[in-house]
Amino acid sequence: MSDKRLQLIKTAFKLFYLKGVHAVGINEILSESGVAKKTLYHHFSGKEALVSAVLEYRDQRFHDWLKGRLDQAKSGPDKVLTLFDALDDWFNDRVTELLPFHGCFFINVSAEFSEPNNPLHQLCCHHKERIAQLIRAQVDTLGIEPVAVDAFTNALCLLKEGAITLAHVQGDRLAATKAKATALQLLQGNQSVRD
Amino acid sequence: MSDKRLQLIKTAFKLFYLKGVHAVGINEILSESGVAKKTLYHHFSGKEALVSAVLEYRDQRFHDWLKGRLDQAKSGPDKVLTLFDALDDWFNDRVTELLPFHGCFFINVSAEFSEPNNPLHQLCCHHKERIAQLIRAQVDTLGIEPVAVDAFTNALCLLKEGAITLAHVQGDRLAATKAKATALQLLQGNQSVRD
DNA sequence: TACATGGTAGACAGGTCGGTCTACTCATGT
DNA sequence: ACATGAGTAGACCGACCTGTCTACCATGTA
């Protein structure tokens, strides 16, 4: 990957994430990154292709970060509860590699390109599916019945997205903590069924 | 409220909800609504004031609709589970007054105006708080301990927002059903503690 | 040496943006 | 009879948008 190309993607992400895609013009990205317009159109066919590349870039960064965090979890309930500790760090700007929290980039982009068959919207959907797979793998380690794995994975994904929304729209910095408490309650409920 | 003013708000909402605020120009709203530009600037000081009025309009409609649904619930667990039946109808376009589902308008607008101190963002936050109050009132009817009321209200809000996000970004039309199942599990967990 | 490649700076084109303004119509209340 | 206010149509302004293009500069390779 070319130097300038990456530079463009990083700058574009920073601005898109902060202000939204439609609110940021090509020229702003160029002046901020110090790259010439011709170079941009050498690497990307247009703005949409740049947005697409930015989505893939963020998908990779976010996925890697979360996988790293989940891999560190001790076996047992911690395998899933770590998810909410990671979210808590994200919401409260303790993860420098993700930049200051401004909601989920993919939810934000989905909001701007809300048609389900829009390619950018589909990239956002794909990201969410990858993250859900990551969570499912954690739930699998708990050793509960397959039906319960599905249900619990769904619940964790719902709580995760809910926490992101609360943290962003309502500025609720405790959202991850609340979600963790709910997840713990579900976990205990599951156990009592088994006992 | 003037006839033309309401017409502008309705048309603007339809377009903003479908395409996003930044993606829709004043001229499109005018030609779609058949209102003259001068009339728009007679009723609103600018585009931002129009967006603001649209947010208030949608807040009122959504709040009234949800309150109506929740009021119909039978006493007992149904008081809170009705919430997810209502969401299910919304996600699957069985609520004509809310227009075809394109996510939560307030989450979408928050994504485009993500600075917490932006007035439009704050209106979105205010809407979410009003809806949360509605839910809290339902939880109150369950007659559980005050501490549990807080926790359960938080959980329901998280599940609600999560369901909206899943339904929108991932196009998961079953999101409300999944959230309902999780809520039911929490409800049963709460009861087993009391027994 | 000759030439392709990736880069810079920035003028330019065609279009759209939000917003202002003029000139006109029409109903209503005094 | 007439002023007022709400409305229409649409020209116009300056700013900004995406995207193209020219002209030039390095650098590495055949």
Coordinates of N, CA, C and O (backbone and C1' of nucleotides) in Angstrom, one line a residue, chain A residues 2 4 34 36 39 42-43, chain C residues 6-12:
Chain A
S2 N 0.6 2.1 -0.9 CA 1.4 3.3 -1.0 C 1.3 4.2 0.2 O 0.3 4.1 1.0
K4 N 1.1 7.5 0.4 CA 0.1 8.6 0.2 C -1.3 8.1 0.4 O -2.2 8.7 0.9
G34 N -2.3 17.1 3.2 CA -1.2 17.6 2.4 C -0.9 16.8 1.1 O 0.3 16.7 0.7
A36 N -1.9 16.0 -3.0 CA -2.4 16.7 -4.1 C -3.7 16.0 -4.7 O -3.8 14.7 -4.5
T39 N -3.3 13.0 -7.0 CA -2.8 11.8 -6.3 C -4.0 11.1 -5.7 O -4.1 9.8 -5.8
H42 N -5.7 9.4 -8.4 CA -4.8 8.3 -8.9 C -5.1 7.0 -8.2 O -5.1 5.9 -8.7
H43 N -5.3 7.2 -6.9 CA -5.5 6.0 -6.0 C -7.0 5.6 -5.9 O -7.3 4.4 -5.7
Chain C
dG6 P 2.9 3.9 -10.2 O5' 3.0 5.1 -9.2 C5' 4.1 5.1 -8.3 C4' 4.3 6.5 -7.8 C3' 3.0 7.1 -7.2 O3' 3.3 7.7 -5.9 C1' 4.1 8.6 -8.7
dG7 P 2.1 8.2 -5.0 O5' 2.3 9.8 -5.1 C5' 3.4 10.3 -4.4 C4' 3.8 11.6 -5.1 C3' 2.8 12.8 -5.0 O3' 2.9 13.4 -3.7 C1' 4.1 12.8 -7.0
dT8 P 1.8 14.5 -3.4 O5' 2.4 15.8 -4.2 C5' 3.7 16.3 -3.8 C4' 3.9 17.6 -4.5 C3' 2.8 18.6 -4.2 O3' 3.2 19.7 -3.5 C1' 3.1 18.4 -6.6
dA9 P 2.1 20.7 -2.9 O5' 1.7 21.7 -4.1 C5' 2.8 22.4 -4.9 C4' 2.1 23.3 -5.9 C3' 0.9 24.0 -5.4 O3' 0.9 25.3 -5.7 C1' 0.4 22.8 -7.4
dG10 P -0.1 26.4 -5.0 O5' -1.2 26.5 -6.2 C5' -0.8 26.6 -7.5 C4' -1.9 26.3 -8.4 C3' -3.3 26.8 -8.0 O3' -3.9 27.4 -9.1 C1' -3.5 24.6 -8.7
dA11 P -4.7 28.8 -8.8 O5' -5.2 29.1 -10.3 C5' -4.3 28.9 -11.4 C4' -5.1 28.2 -12.6 C3' -6.5 28.8 -12.9 O3' -6.6 29.0 -14.3 C1' -6.6 26.5 -12.5
dC12 P -7.9 29.8 -14.8 O5' -9.0 28.7 -15.1 C5' -8.6 27.6 -15.9 C4' -9.7 26.5 -15.8 C3' -11.1 27.0 -15.8 O3' -11.7 26.7 -17.1 C1' -10.8 25.2 -14.3

